[in-house]
Amino acid sequence: MAKNKSFPDALNDQIANEFSAAMQYIGAAVHYDAETLPRLASFFYRQAREERSHAMMMVQYLLDVDEQVRIPNIKGQQTSYDDDVAPVRMALEQEKRVGEEIYALFELAREVKDYRAEQFLQWFVKEQVEEVALMQDLLNVVERSRDNLLLVEDFIAREAPGEGGGADAPPEAGGG
Ligand SMILES: [Fe+2]
Ligand SMILES: [Fe+2]
């Protein structure tokens, strides 16, 4: 991230990243839906909704501090993969990257002594730790069961990974 960027500019960029993560996860969900793996599909549809929520929390924050909000253009995303492990691998990479982006935002907030921004970002720091761990767990299970993904379907049905939590999340524009 460019060091001379203002915090609202940087957060607007992150809004675009969160929306594009939502679209990427819809793409992964569509892949699994087409393969008749409904639990994997609904796992990714839900992750997509979460990413949209993250974007809308950032929109609400910018509204609250009276800054401009930019809504990005939609970029096309992949909806089919050669291999059924690939979407989960993509998701893990994606979550790690977002983690780095959140830390860079946090650093910028500190640098410019924007205490409101720093406080707002606290929840996202914790959320990224959870999301990386969640995708790593799912990748382990999918890799172990790559020859029989119905075992992954059972795992998701039984363990409901990624469900619940979020009680202390920042408010979303439009009320979620
Ligand atoms: Fe996110
Ligand atoms: Fe995420």
Tab-separated table of N, CA and C and ligand atoms in Angstrom:
chain	number	residue	atom	x	y	z
A	1	MET	N	0.854	-1.206	0.000
A	1	MET	CA	0.000	0.000	0.000
A	1	MET	C	0.880	1.243	0.000
A	2	ALA	N	0.530	2.183	-0.830
A	2	ALA	CA	1.299	3.434	-0.910
A	2	ALA	C	1.202	4.170	0.424
A	3	LYS	N	2.345	4.627	0.903
A	3	LYS	CA	2.386	5.249	2.223
A	3	LYS	C	1.708	6.623	2.228
A	4	ASN	N	1.612	7.250	1.042
A	4	ASN	CA	1.030	8.593	1.033
A	4	ASN	C	-0.487	8.578	0.834
A	5	LYS	N	-1.070	7.394	0.824
A	5	LYS	CA	-2.514	7.282	0.646
A	5	LYS	C	-3.217	7.672	1.946
A	6	SER	N	-4.367	8.340	1.823
A	6	SER	CA	-5.110	8.665	3.042
A	6	SER	C	-5.840	7.407	3.509
A	7	PHE	N	-6.192	7.389	4.780
A	7	PHE	CA	-6.885	6.199	5.286
A	7	PHE	C	-8.210	5.957	4.556
A	8	PRO	N	-9.048	6.986	4.363
A	8	PRO	CA	-10.311	6.732	3.626
A	8	PRO	C	-10.083	6.169	2.217
A	9	ASP	N	-9.044	6.628	1.537
A	9	ASP	CA	-8.712	6.081	0.209
A	9	ASP	C	-8.366	4.608	0.302
A	10	ALA	N	-7.519	4.310	1.274
A	10	ALA	CA	-7.078	2.925	1.452
A	10	ALA	C	-8.271	2.036	1.827
A	11	LEU	N	-9.167	2.564	2.652
A	11	LEU	CA	-10.337	1.758	3.048
A	11	LEU	C	-11.286	1.567	1.860
A	12	ASN	N	-11.392	2.584	1.022
A	12	ASN	CA	-12.192	2.423	-0.200
A	12	ASN	C	-11.615	1.312	-1.093
A	13	ASP	N	-10.295	1.239	-1.180
A	13	ASP	CA	-9.675	0.138	-1.940
A	13	ASP	C	-10.030	-1.208	-1.314
A	14	GLN	N	-10.038	-1.229	0.015
A	14	GLN	CA	-10.356	-2.486	0.689
A	14	GLN	C	-11.825	-2.876	0.462
A	15	ILE	N	-12.712	-1.894	0.355
A	15	ILE	CA	-14.118	-2.190	0.020
A	15	ILE	C	-14.166	-2.955	-1.305
A	16	ALA	N	-13.375	-2.502	-2.272
A	16	ALA	CA	-13.324	-3.204	-3.565
A	16	ALA	C	-12.791	-4.625	-3.389
A	17	ASN	N	-11.772	-4.790	-2.540
A	17	ASN	CA	-11.224	-6.137	-2.301
A	17	ASN	C	-12.255	-7.063	-1.676
A	18	GLU	N	-13.037	-6.522	-0.734
A	18	GLU	CA	-14.044	-7.358	-0.047
A	18	GLU	C	-15.157	-7.754	-1.013
A	19	PHE	N	-15.614	-6.809	-1.828
A	19	PHE	CA	-16.643	-7.165	-2.829
A	19	PHE	C	-16.084	-8.188	-3.813
A	20	SER	N	-14.821	-8.020	-4.197
A	20	SER	CA	-14.299	-8.969	-5.181
A	20	SER	C	-14.105	-10.339	-4.539
A	21	ALA	N	-13.770	-10.383	-3.240
A	21	ALA	CA	-13.729	-11.675	-2.528
A	21	ALA	C	-15.123	-12.320	-2.537
A	22	ALA	N	-16.154	-11.502	-2.327
A	22	ALA	CA	-17.537	-12.030	-2.346
A	22	ALA	C	-17.822	-12.673	-3.700
A	23	MET	N	-17.427	-12.001	-4.768
A	23	MET	CA	-17.674	-12.526	-6.122
A	23	MET	C	-16.863	-13.800	-6.373
A	24	GLN	N	-15.616	-13.810	-5.894
A	24	GLN	CA	-14.784	-15.016	-6.053
A	24	GLN	C	-15.425	-16.205	-5.347
A	25	TYR	N	-15.988	-15.968	-4.170
A	25	TYR	CA	-16.605	-17.059	-3.409
A	25	TYR	C	-17.913	-17.511	-4.060
A	26	ILE	N	-18.628	-16.593	-4.680
A	26	ILE	CA	-19.810	-17.026	-5.445
A	26	ILE	C	-19.343	-17.934	-6.588
A	27	GLY	N	-18.236	-17.550	-7.223
A	27	GLY	CA	-17.672	-18.381	-8.299
A	27	GLY	C	-17.330	-19.787	-7.814
A	28	ALA	N	-16.722	-19.887	-6.621
A	28	ALA	CA	-16.386	-21.200	-6.047
A	28	ALA	C	-17.674	-21.976	-5.743
A	29	ALA	N	-18.667	-21.275	-5.192
A	29	ALA	CA	-19.951	-21.918	-4.862
A	29	ALA	C	-20.615	-22.469	-6.117
A	30	VAL	N	-20.571	-21.703	-7.189
A	30	VAL	CA	-21.171	-22.140	-8.455
A	30	VAL	C	-20.462	-23.406	-8.964
A	31	HIS	N	-19.137	-23.426	-8.845
A	31	HIS	CA	-18.380	-24.622	-9.254
A	31	HIS	C	-18.909	-25.858	-8.503
A	32	TYR	N	-19.020	-25.765	-7.172
A	32	TYR	CA	-19.447	-26.929	-6.384
A	32	TYR	C	-20.919	-27.245	-6.611
A	33	ASP	N	-21.723	-26.220	-6.803
A	33	ASP	CA	-23.146	-26.437	-7.075
A	33	ASP	C	-23.305	-27.238	-8.369
A	34	ALA	N	-22.525	-26.869	-9.388
A	34	ALA	CA	-22.595	-27.569	-10.677
A	34	ALA	C	-22.111	-29.018	-10.548
A	35	GLU	N	-21.232	-29.280	-9.569
A	35	GLU	CA	-20.728	-30.639	-9.326
A	35	GLU	C	-21.632	-31.422	-8.373
A	36	THR	N	-22.756	-30.831	-8.004
A	36	THR	CA	-23.681	-31.429	-7.021
A	36	THR	C	-22.965	-31.761	-5.707
A	37	LEU	N	-22.303	-30.745	-5.197
A	37	LEU	CA	-21.714	-30.822	-3.858
A	37	LEU	C	-22.343	-29.672	-3.057
A	38	PRO	N	-23.606	-29.873	-2.638
A	38	PRO	CA	-24.395	-28.745	-2.121
A	38	PRO	C	-23.868	-28.134	-0.825
A	39	ARG	N	-23.215	-28.956	0.026
A	39	ARG	CA	-22.707	-28.386	1.290
A	39	ARG	C	-21.516	-27.478	1.029
A	40	LEU	N	-20.630	-27.923	0.154
A	40	LEU	CA	-19.501	-27.055	-0.225
A	40	LEU	C	-20.034	-25.784	-0.892
A	41	ALA	N	-21.036	-25.951	-1.748
A	41	ALA	CA	-21.633	-24.783	-2.403
A	41	ALA	C	-22.184	-23.824	-1.354
A	42	SER	N	-22.972	-24.335	-0.405
A	42	SER	CA	-23.588	-23.386	0.532
A	42	SER	C	-22.548	-22.802	1.479
A	43	PHE	N	-21.475	-23.559	1.765
A	43	PHE	CA	-20.372	-22.986	2.547
A	43	PHE	C	-19.832	-21.728	1.844
A	44	PHE	N	-19.606	-21.832	0.534
A	44	PHE	CA	-19.042	-20.684	-0.184
A	44	PHE	C	-20.071	-19.572	-0.429
A	45	TYR	N	-21.331	-19.940	-0.624
A	45	TYR	CA	-22.347	-18.873	-0.734
A	45	TYR	C	-22.390	-18.074	0.577
A	46	ARG	N	-22.273	-18.764	1.699
A	46	ARG	CA	-22.293	-18.044	2.971
A	46	ARG	C	-21.037	-17.187	3.139
A	47	GLN	N	-19.882	-17.740	2.767
A	47	GLN	CA	-18.651	-16.934	2.841
A	47	GLN	C	-18.779	-15.682	1.981
A	48	ALA	N	-19.420	-15.841	0.831
A	48	ALA	CA	-19.626	-14.684	-0.055
A	48	ALA	C	-20.461	-13.615	0.652
A	49	ARG	N	-21.519	-14.062	1.345
A	49	ARG	CA	-22.351	-13.083	2.086
A	49	ARG	C	-21.529	-12.388	3.161
A	50	GLU	N	-20.636	-13.149	3.807
A	50	GLU	CA	-19.785	-12.540	4.844
A	50	GLU	C	-18.868	-11.468	4.250
A	51	GLU	N	-18.315	-11.767	3.084
A	51	GLU	CA	-17.424	-10.771	2.463
A	51	GLU	C	-18.199	-9.510	2.102
A	52	ARG	N	-19.415	-9.705	1.610
A	52	ARG	CA	-20.261	-8.543	1.322
A	52	ARG	C	-20.508	-7.752	2.603
A	53	SER	N	-20.766	-8.461	3.701
A	53	SER	CA	-20.964	-7.793	4.991
A	53	SER	C	-19.736	-6.973	5.375
A	54	HIS	N	-18.546	-7.554	5.160
A	54	HIS	CA	-17.327	-6.804	5.495
A	54	HIS	C	-17.285	-5.485	4.712
A	55	ALA	N	-17.596	-5.578	3.414
A	55	ALA	CA	-17.605	-4.367	2.593
A	55	ALA	C	-18.616	-3.355	3.153
A	56	MET	N	-19.804	-3.850	3.534
A	56	MET	CA	-20.844	-2.941	4.013
A	56	MET	C	-20.515	-2.334	5.385
A	57	MET	N	-19.718	-3.049	6.190
A	57	MET	CA	-19.248	-2.464	7.463
A	57	MET	C	-18.312	-1.295	7.161
A	58	MET	N	-17.490	-1.466	6.144
A	58	MET	CA	-16.542	-0.410	5.768
A	58	MET	C	-17.288	0.786	5.171
A	59	VAL	N	-18.342	0.498	4.398
A	59	VAL	CA	-19.192	1.575	3.858
A	59	VAL	C	-19.797	2.369	5.022
A	60	GLN	N	-20.341	1.636	6.010
A	60	GLN	CA	-20.963	2.315	7.162
A	60	GLN	C	-19.953	3.163	7.915
A	61	TYR	N	-18.752	2.632	8.071
A	61	TYR	CA	-17.706	3.375	8.778
A	61	TYR	C	-17.397	4.692	8.069
A	62	LEU	N	-17.236	4.623	6.751
A	62	LEU	CA	-16.921	5.851	5.994
A	62	LEU	C	-18.066	6.851	6.080
A	63	LEU	N	-19.307	6.348	6.053
A	63	LEU	CA	-20.470	7.241	6.236
A	63	LEU	C	-20.405	7.895	7.614
A	64	ASP	N	-20.103	7.091	8.629
A	64	ASP	CA	-20.065	7.599	10.012
A	64	ASP	C	-19.023	8.690	10.202
A	65	VAL	N	-17.879	8.556	9.530
A	65	VAL	CA	-16.829	9.561	9.710
A	65	VAL	C	-16.887	10.625	8.612
A	66	ASP	N	-17.988	10.601	7.847
A	66	ASP	CA	-18.257	11.645	6.860
A	66	ASP	C	-17.202	11.712	5.756
A	67	GLU	N	-16.854	10.538	5.230
A	67	GLU	CA	-15.910	10.466	4.107
A	67	GLU	C	-16.630	9.918	2.876
A	68	GLN	N	-16.057	10.199	1.702
A	68	GLN	CA	-16.583	9.680	0.433
A	68	GLN	C	-16.558	8.160	0.412
A	69	VAL	N	-17.597	7.574	-0.176
A	69	VAL	CA	-17.630	6.118	-0.392
A	69	VAL	C	-17.582	5.873	-1.897
A	70	ARG	N	-16.713	4.960	-2.322
A	70	ARG	CA	-16.679	4.556	-3.729
A	70	ARG	C	-17.101	3.096	-3.845
A	71	ILE	N	-18.049	2.840	-4.733
A	71	ILE	CA	-18.487	1.462	-4.989
A	71	ILE	C	-17.833	1.012	-6.303
A	72	PRO	N	-17.091	-0.092	-6.250
A	72	PRO	CA	-16.285	-0.476	-7.416
A	72	PRO	C	-17.098	-1.122	-8.531
A	73	ASN	N	-16.507	-1.144	-9.718
A	73	ASN	CA	-17.080	-1.932	-10.817
A	73	ASN	C	-16.930	-3.415	-10.524
A	74	ILE	N	-17.802	-4.196	-11.121
A	74	ILE	CA	-17.728	-5.653	-10.934
A	74	ILE	C	-16.769	-6.251	-11.952
A	75	LYS	N	-15.864	-7.071	-11.462
A	75	LYS	CA	-14.925	-7.774	-12.325
A	75	LYS	C	-15.378	-9.232	-12.411
A	76	GLY	N	-15.278	-9.822	-13.602
A	76	GLY	CA	-15.671	-11.230	-13.780
A	76	GLY	C	-14.839	-12.153	-12.908
A	77	GLN	N	-15.412	-13.257	-12.449
A	77	GLN	CA	-14.687	-14.219	-11.616
A	77	GLN	C	-14.881	-15.627	-12.155
A	78	GLN	N	-13.951	-16.470	-11.795
A	78	GLN	CA	-13.951	-17.861	-12.251
A	78	GLN	C	-15.102	-18.639	-11.611
A	79	THR	N	-15.865	-19.383	-12.433
A	79	THR	CA	-16.991	-20.159	-11.892
A	79	THR	C	-16.813	-21.664	-12.140
A	80	SER	N	-15.654	-22.011	-12.711
A	80	SER	CA	-15.406	-23.442	-12.866
A	80	SER	C	-13.905	-23.691	-12.787
A	81	TYR	N	-13.546	-24.786	-12.127
A	81	TYR	CA	-12.142	-25.115	-11.857
A	81	TYR	C	-11.869	-26.529	-12.364
A	82	ASP	N	-10.610	-26.782	-12.773
A	82	ASP	CA	-10.250	-28.111	-13.280
A	82	ASP	C	-10.269	-29.155	-12.184
A	83	ASP	N	-10.024	-28.656	-10.968
A	83	ASP	CA	-9.842	-29.636	-9.893
A	83	ASP	C	-10.630	-29.128	-8.689
A	84	ASP	N	-11.256	-30.043	-7.960
A	84	ASP	CA	-12.180	-29.672	-6.880
A	84	ASP	C	-11.488	-29.137	-5.630
A	85	VAL	N	-10.187	-29.291	-5.556
A	85	VAL	CA	-9.460	-28.741	-4.402
A	85	VAL	C	-9.132	-27.261	-4.647
A	86	ALA	N	-9.025	-26.898	-5.921
A	86	ALA	CA	-8.543	-25.565	-6.288
A	86	ALA	C	-9.341	-24.399	-5.674
A	87	PRO	N	-10.684	-24.462	-5.630
A	87	PRO	CA	-11.402	-23.323	-5.038
A	87	PRO	C	-11.043	-23.096	-3.564
A	88	VAL	N	-10.826	-24.177	-2.835
A	88	VAL	CA	-10.481	-24.027	-1.411
A	88	VAL	C	-9.061	-23.490	-1.275
A	89	ARG	N	-8.178	-23.953	-2.150
A	89	ARG	CA	-6.805	-23.416	-2.158
A	89	ARG	C	-6.832	-21.920	-2.469
A	90	MET	N	-7.641	-21.549	-3.462
A	90	MET	CA	-7.813	-20.131	-3.816
A	90	MET	C	-8.314	-19.356	-2.593
A	91	ALA	N	-9.292	-19.943	-1.871
A	91	ALA	CA	-9.883	-19.260	-0.713
A	91	ALA	C	-8.849	-19.035	0.388
A	92	LEU	N	-7.997	-20.031	0.622
A	92	LEU	CA	-6.971	-19.872	1.656
A	92	LEU	C	-5.988	-18.760	1.267
A	93	GLU	N	-5.555	-18.762	0.015
A	93	GLU	CA	-4.649	-17.709	-0.464
A	93	GLU	C	-5.291	-16.335	-0.324
A	94	GLN	N	-6.555	-16.289	-0.708
A	94	GLN	CA	-7.347	-15.067	-0.645
A	94	GLN	C	-7.415	-14.518	0.791
A	95	GLU	N	-7.700	-15.419	1.756
A	95	GLU	CA	-7.818	-14.979	3.157
A	95	GLU	C	-6.468	-14.516	3.704
A	96	LYS	N	-5.393	-15.194	3.297
A	96	LYS	CA	-4.064	-14.755	3.751
A	96	LYS	C	-3.752	-13.367	3.213
A	97	ARG	N	-4.106	-13.155	1.932
A	97	ARG	CA	-3.848	-11.857	1.308
A	97	ARG	C	-4.650	-10.765	2.013
A	98	VAL	N	-5.926	-11.029	2.289
A	98	VAL	CA	-6.753	-10.032	2.977
A	98	VAL	C	-6.184	-9.738	4.366
A	99	GLY	N	-5.660	-10.761	5.019
A	99	GLY	CA	-5.003	-10.547	6.315
A	99	GLY	C	-3.907	-9.503	6.187
A	100	GLU	N	-3.065	-9.663	5.183
A	100	GLU	CA	-1.979	-8.697	4.954
A	100	GLU	C	-2.540	-7.305	4.675
A	101	GLU	N	-3.633	-7.259	3.901
A	101	GLU	CA	-4.243	-5.958	3.569
A	101	GLU	C	-4.774	-5.270	4.828
A	102	ILE	N	-5.404	-6.066	5.704
A	102	ILE	CA	-5.928	-5.501	6.957
A	102	ILE	C	-4.787	-4.990	7.842
A	103	TYR	N	-3.698	-5.757	7.911
A	103	TYR	CA	-2.564	-5.296	8.730
A	103	TYR	C	-1.987	-4.004	8.168
A	104	ALA	N	-1.918	-3.900	6.845
A	104	ALA	CA	-1.390	-2.675	6.221
A	104	ALA	C	-2.308	-1.486	6.539
A	105	LEU	N	-3.626	-1.727	6.532
A	105	LEU	CA	-4.565	-0.663	6.896
A	105	LEU	C	-4.355	-0.239	8.353
A	106	PHE	N	-4.158	-1.232	9.201
A	106	PHE	CA	-3.945	-0.977	10.627
A	106	PHE	C	-2.694	-0.125	10.831
A	107	GLU	N	-1.651	-0.496	10.104
A	107	GLU	CA	-0.398	0.231	10.184
A	107	GLU	C	-0.579	1.688	9.746
A	108	LEU	N	-1.326	1.868	8.653
A	108	LEU	CA	-1.584	3.209	8.147
A	108	LEU	C	-2.368	4.029	9.180
A	109	ALA	N	-3.382	3.406	9.779
A	109	ALA	CA	-4.189	4.101	10.798
A	109	ALA	C	-3.302	4.573	11.945
A	110	ARG	N	-2.354	3.710	12.347
A	110	ARG	CA	-1.412	4.063	13.418
A	110	ARG	C	-0.529	5.223	13.031
A	111	GLU	N	-0.004	5.114	11.789
A	111	GLU	CA	0.914	6.129	11.288
A	111	GLU	C	0.279	7.514	11.278
A	112	VAL	N	-0.975	7.586	10.859
A	112	VAL	CA	-1.641	8.885	10.767
A	112	VAL	C	-2.406	9.213	12.054
A	113	LYS	N	-2.204	8.391	13.085
A	113	LYS	CA	-2.838	8.572	14.387
A	113	LYS	C	-4.369	8.688	14.278
A	114	ASP	N	-4.930	7.819	13.450
A	114	ASP	CA	-6.385	7.782	13.311
A	114	ASP	C	-6.916	6.711	14.263
A	115	TYR	N	-7.242	7.137	15.483
A	115	TYR	CA	-7.622	6.182	16.538
A	115	TYR	C	-8.966	5.535	16.262
A	116	ARG	N	-9.879	6.276	15.639
A	116	ARG	CA	-11.191	5.697	15.294
A	116	ARG	C	-10.993	4.543	14.314
A	117	ALA	N	-10.121	4.794	13.327
A	117	ALA	CA	-9.866	3.774	12.305
A	117	ALA	C	-9.230	2.542	12.942
A	118	GLU	N	-8.287	2.780	13.826
A	118	GLU	CA	-7.600	1.668	14.479
A	118	GLU	C	-8.598	0.812	15.259
A	119	GLN	N	-9.472	1.488	15.975
A	119	GLN	CA	-10.474	0.779	16.759
A	119	GLN	C	-11.410	-0.007	15.843
A	120	PHE	N	-11.832	0.611	14.752
A	120	PHE	CA	-12.720	-0.049	13.780
A	120	PHE	C	-12.077	-1.327	13.234
A	121	LEU	N	-10.761	-1.264	13.000
A	121	LEU	CA	-10.068	-2.394	12.361
A	121	LEU	C	-9.813	-3.572	13.290
A	122	GLN	N	-9.896	-3.327	14.601
A	122	GLN	CA	-9.619	-4.396	15.580
A	122	GLN	C	-10.391	-5.673	15.254
A	123	TRP	N	-11.680	-5.526	14.985
A	123	TRP	CA	-12.533	-6.692	14.732
A	123	TRP	C	-12.055	-7.454	13.499
A	124	PHE	N	-11.612	-6.714	12.480
A	124	PHE	CA	-11.172	-7.356	11.234
A	124	PHE	C	-9.880	-8.156	11.437
A	125	VAL	N	-9.025	-7.683	12.330
A	125	VAL	CA	-7.781	-8.404	12.621
A	125	VAL	C	-8.134	-9.783	13.188
A	126	LYS	N	-9.050	-9.791	14.134
A	126	LYS	CA	-9.482	-11.050	14.760
A	126	LYS	C	-10.202	-11.934	13.734
A	127	GLU	N	-11.059	-11.322	12.937
A	127	GLU	CA	-11.827	-12.046	11.909
A	127	GLU	C	-10.885	-12.757	10.928
A	128	GLN	N	-9.800	-12.074	10.529
A	128	GLN	CA	-8.893	-12.697	9.552
A	128	GLN	C	-8.168	-13.902	10.136
A	129	VAL	N	-7.831	-13.835	11.419
A	129	VAL	CA	-7.205	-15.006	12.057
A	129	VAL	C	-8.160	-16.192	11.939
A	130	GLU	N	-9.444	-15.947	12.211
A	130	GLU	CA	-10.450	-17.018	12.150
A	130	GLU	C	-10.649	-17.522	10.728
A	131	GLU	N	-10.683	-16.601	9.767
A	131	GLU	CA	-10.964	-17.004	8.389
A	131	GLU	C	-9.815	-17.800	7.784
A	132	VAL	N	-8.575	-17.409	8.089
A	132	VAL	CA	-7.427	-18.171	7.592
A	132	VAL	C	-7.457	-19.578	8.204
A	133	ALA	N	-7.721	-19.659	9.514
A	133	ALA	CA	-7.771	-20.968	10.184
A	133	ALA	C	-8.892	-21.821	9.598
A	134	LEU	N	-10.037	-21.202	9.333
A	134	LEU	CA	-11.183	-21.914	8.767
A	134	LEU	C	-10.849	-22.514	7.402
A	135	MET	N	-10.238	-21.712	6.534
A	135	MET	CA	-9.924	-22.192	5.187
A	135	MET	C	-8.798	-23.225	5.229
A	136	GLN	N	-7.874	-23.067	6.173
A	136	GLN	CA	-6.804	-24.069	6.312
A	136	GLN	C	-7.406	-25.416	6.740
A	137	ASP	N	-8.329	-25.386	7.683
A	137	ASP	CA	-9.001	-26.626	8.128
A	137	ASP	C	-9.737	-27.274	6.965
A	138	LEU	N	-10.478	-26.457	6.227
A	138	LEU	CA	-11.256	-27.005	5.114
A	138	LEU	C	-10.318	-27.593	4.047
A	139	LEU	N	-9.215	-26.891	3.787
A	139	LEU	CA	-8.260	-27.402	2.794
A	139	LEU	C	-7.682	-28.749	3.238
A	140	ASN	N	-7.373	-28.882	4.527
A	140	ASN	CA	-6.873	-30.166	5.043
A	140	ASN	C	-7.871	-31.279	4.769
A	141	VAL	N	-9.141	-31.012	5.073
A	141	VAL	CA	-10.178	-32.033	4.908
A	141	VAL	C	-10.376	-32.352	3.423
A	142	VAL	N	-10.409	-31.334	2.600
A	142	VAL	CA	-10.646	-31.540	1.159
A	142	VAL	C	-9.467	-32.300	0.539
A	143	GLU	N	-8.248	-31.971	0.949
A	143	GLU	CA	-7.085	-32.675	0.397
A	143	GLU	C	-7.077	-34.135	0.819
A	144	ARG	N	-7.428	-34.392	2.046
A	144	ARG	CA	-7.448	-35.759	2.556
A	144	ARG	C	-8.547	-36.581	1.876
A	145	SER	N	-9.628	-35.915	1.466
A	145	SER	CA	-10.790	-36.644	0.917
A	145	SER	C	-10.981	-36.343	-0.566
A	146	ARG	N	-9.926	-35.956	-1.252
A	146	ARG	CA	-10.093	-35.495	-2.640
A	146	ARG	C	-10.685	-36.554	-3.557
A	147	ASP	N	-10.521	-37.840	-3.218
A	147	ASP	CA	-11.094	-38.901	-4.054
A	147	ASP	C	-12.540	-39.210	-3.707
A	148	ASN	N	-12.994	-38.667	-2.598
A	148	ASN	CA	-14.394	-38.871	-2.216
A	148	ASN	C	-14.898	-37.630	-1.488
A	149	LEU	N	-15.321	-36.676	-2.278
A	149	LEU	CA	-15.718	-35.388	-1.682
A	149	LEU	C	-17.018	-35.472	-0.891
A	150	LEU	N	-17.702	-36.613	-0.985
A	150	LEU	CA	-18.895	-36.770	-0.133
A	150	LEU	C	-18.499	-36.779	1.344
A	151	LEU	N	-17.257	-37.173	1.631
A	151	LEU	CA	-16.760	-37.105	3.011
A	151	LEU	C	-16.659	-35.648	3.465
A	152	VAL	N	-16.319	-34.768	2.523
A	152	VAL	CA	-16.260	-33.330	2.846
A	152	VAL	C	-17.678	-32.820	3.100
A	153	GLU	N	-18.615	-33.291	2.286
A	153	GLU	CA	-20.013	-32.908	2.478
A	153	GLU	C	-20.482	-33.308	3.893
A	154	ASP	N	-20.128	-34.516	4.320
A	154	ASP	CA	-20.483	-34.985	5.675
A	154	ASP	C	-19.822	-34.118	6.740
A	155	PHE	N	-18.559	-33.806	6.509
A	155	PHE	CA	-17.803	-32.984	7.465
A	155	PHE	C	-18.492	-31.630	7.644
A	156	ILE	N	-18.873	-31.010	6.537
A	156	ILE	CA	-19.500	-29.683	6.625
A	156	ILE	C	-20.864	-29.790	7.315
A	157	ALA	N	-21.618	-30.853	6.977
A	157	ALA	CA	-22.938	-31.039	7.603
A	157	ALA	C	-22.794	-31.230	9.110
A	158	ARG	N	-21.772	-31.953	9.508
A	158	ARG	CA	-21.576	-32.305	10.921
A	158	ARG	C	-20.983	-31.149	11.716
A	159	GLU	N	-19.956	-30.517	11.157
A	159	GLU	CA	-19.181	-29.537	11.928
A	159	GLU	C	-19.630	-28.092	11.715
A	160	ALA	N	-20.421	-27.831	10.661
A	160	ALA	CA	-20.861	-26.465	10.346
A	160	ALA	C	-19.712	-25.456	10.436
A	161	PRO	N	-18.610	-25.706	9.724
A	161	PRO	CA	-17.474	-24.775	9.832
A	161	PRO	C	-17.844	-23.367	9.365
A	162	GLY	N	-17.383	-22.364	10.124
A	162	GLY	CA	-17.600	-20.976	9.722
A	162	GLY	C	-18.962	-20.415	10.099
A	163	GLU	N	-19.785	-21.229	10.774
A	163	GLU	CA	-21.103	-20.711	11.178
A	163	GLU	C	-21.037	-20.168	12.599
A	164	GLY	N	-21.934	-19.230	12.892
A	164	GLY	CA	-21.974	-18.643	14.229
A	164	GLY	C	-20.911	-17.559	14.382
A	165	GLY	N	-20.882	-16.940	15.545
A	165	GLY	CA	-19.933	-15.861	15.822
A	165	GLY	C	-20.401	-14.545	15.203
A	166	GLY	N	-19.526	-13.571	15.232
A	166	GLY	CA	-19.835	-12.280	14.620
A	166	GLY	C	-20.718	-11.368	15.462
A	167	ALA	N	-20.926	-11.732	16.739
A	167	ALA	CA	-21.815	-10.938	17.603
A	167	ALA	C	-21.280	-9.521	17.826
A	168	ASP	N	-19.968	-9.389	17.897
A	168	ASP	CA	-19.369	-8.083	18.189
A	168	ASP	C	-18.949	-7.337	16.913
A	169	ALA	N	-19.497	-7.762	15.772
A	169	ALA	CA	-19.091	-7.166	14.491
A	169	ALA	C	-19.567	-5.716	14.387
A	170	PRO	N	-18.806	-4.881	13.655
A	170	PRO	CA	-19.245	-3.493	13.431
A	170	PRO	C	-20.547	-3.454	12.628
A	171	PRO	N	-21.332	-2.392	12.766
A	171	PRO	CA	-22.606	-2.298	12.020
A	171	PRO	C	-22.377	-2.181	10.524
A	172	GLU	N	-23.330	-2.748	9.768
A	172	GLU	CA	-23.273	-2.698	8.302
A	172	GLU	C	-24.187	-1.592	7.772
A	173	ALA	N	-23.787	-0.959	6.697
A	173	ALA	CA	-24.674	-0.015	6.017
A	173	ALA	C	-25.925	-0.769	5.589
A	174	GLY	N	-27.081	-0.198	5.800
A	174	GLY	CA	-28.338	-0.852	5.446
A	174	GLY	C	-28.789	-1.866	6.458
A	175	GLY	N	-28.035	-1.987	7.548
A	175	GLY	CA	-28.438	-2.866	8.647
A	175	GLY	C	-28.187	-4.340	8.417
A	176	GLY	N	-27.437	-4.691	7.371
A	176	GLY	CA	-27.131	-6.112	7.113
A	176	GLY	C	-28.343	-6.800	6.605
B	1	FE	FE	-13.450	-10.126	4.337
B	2	FE	FE	-12.822	-13.545	4.383
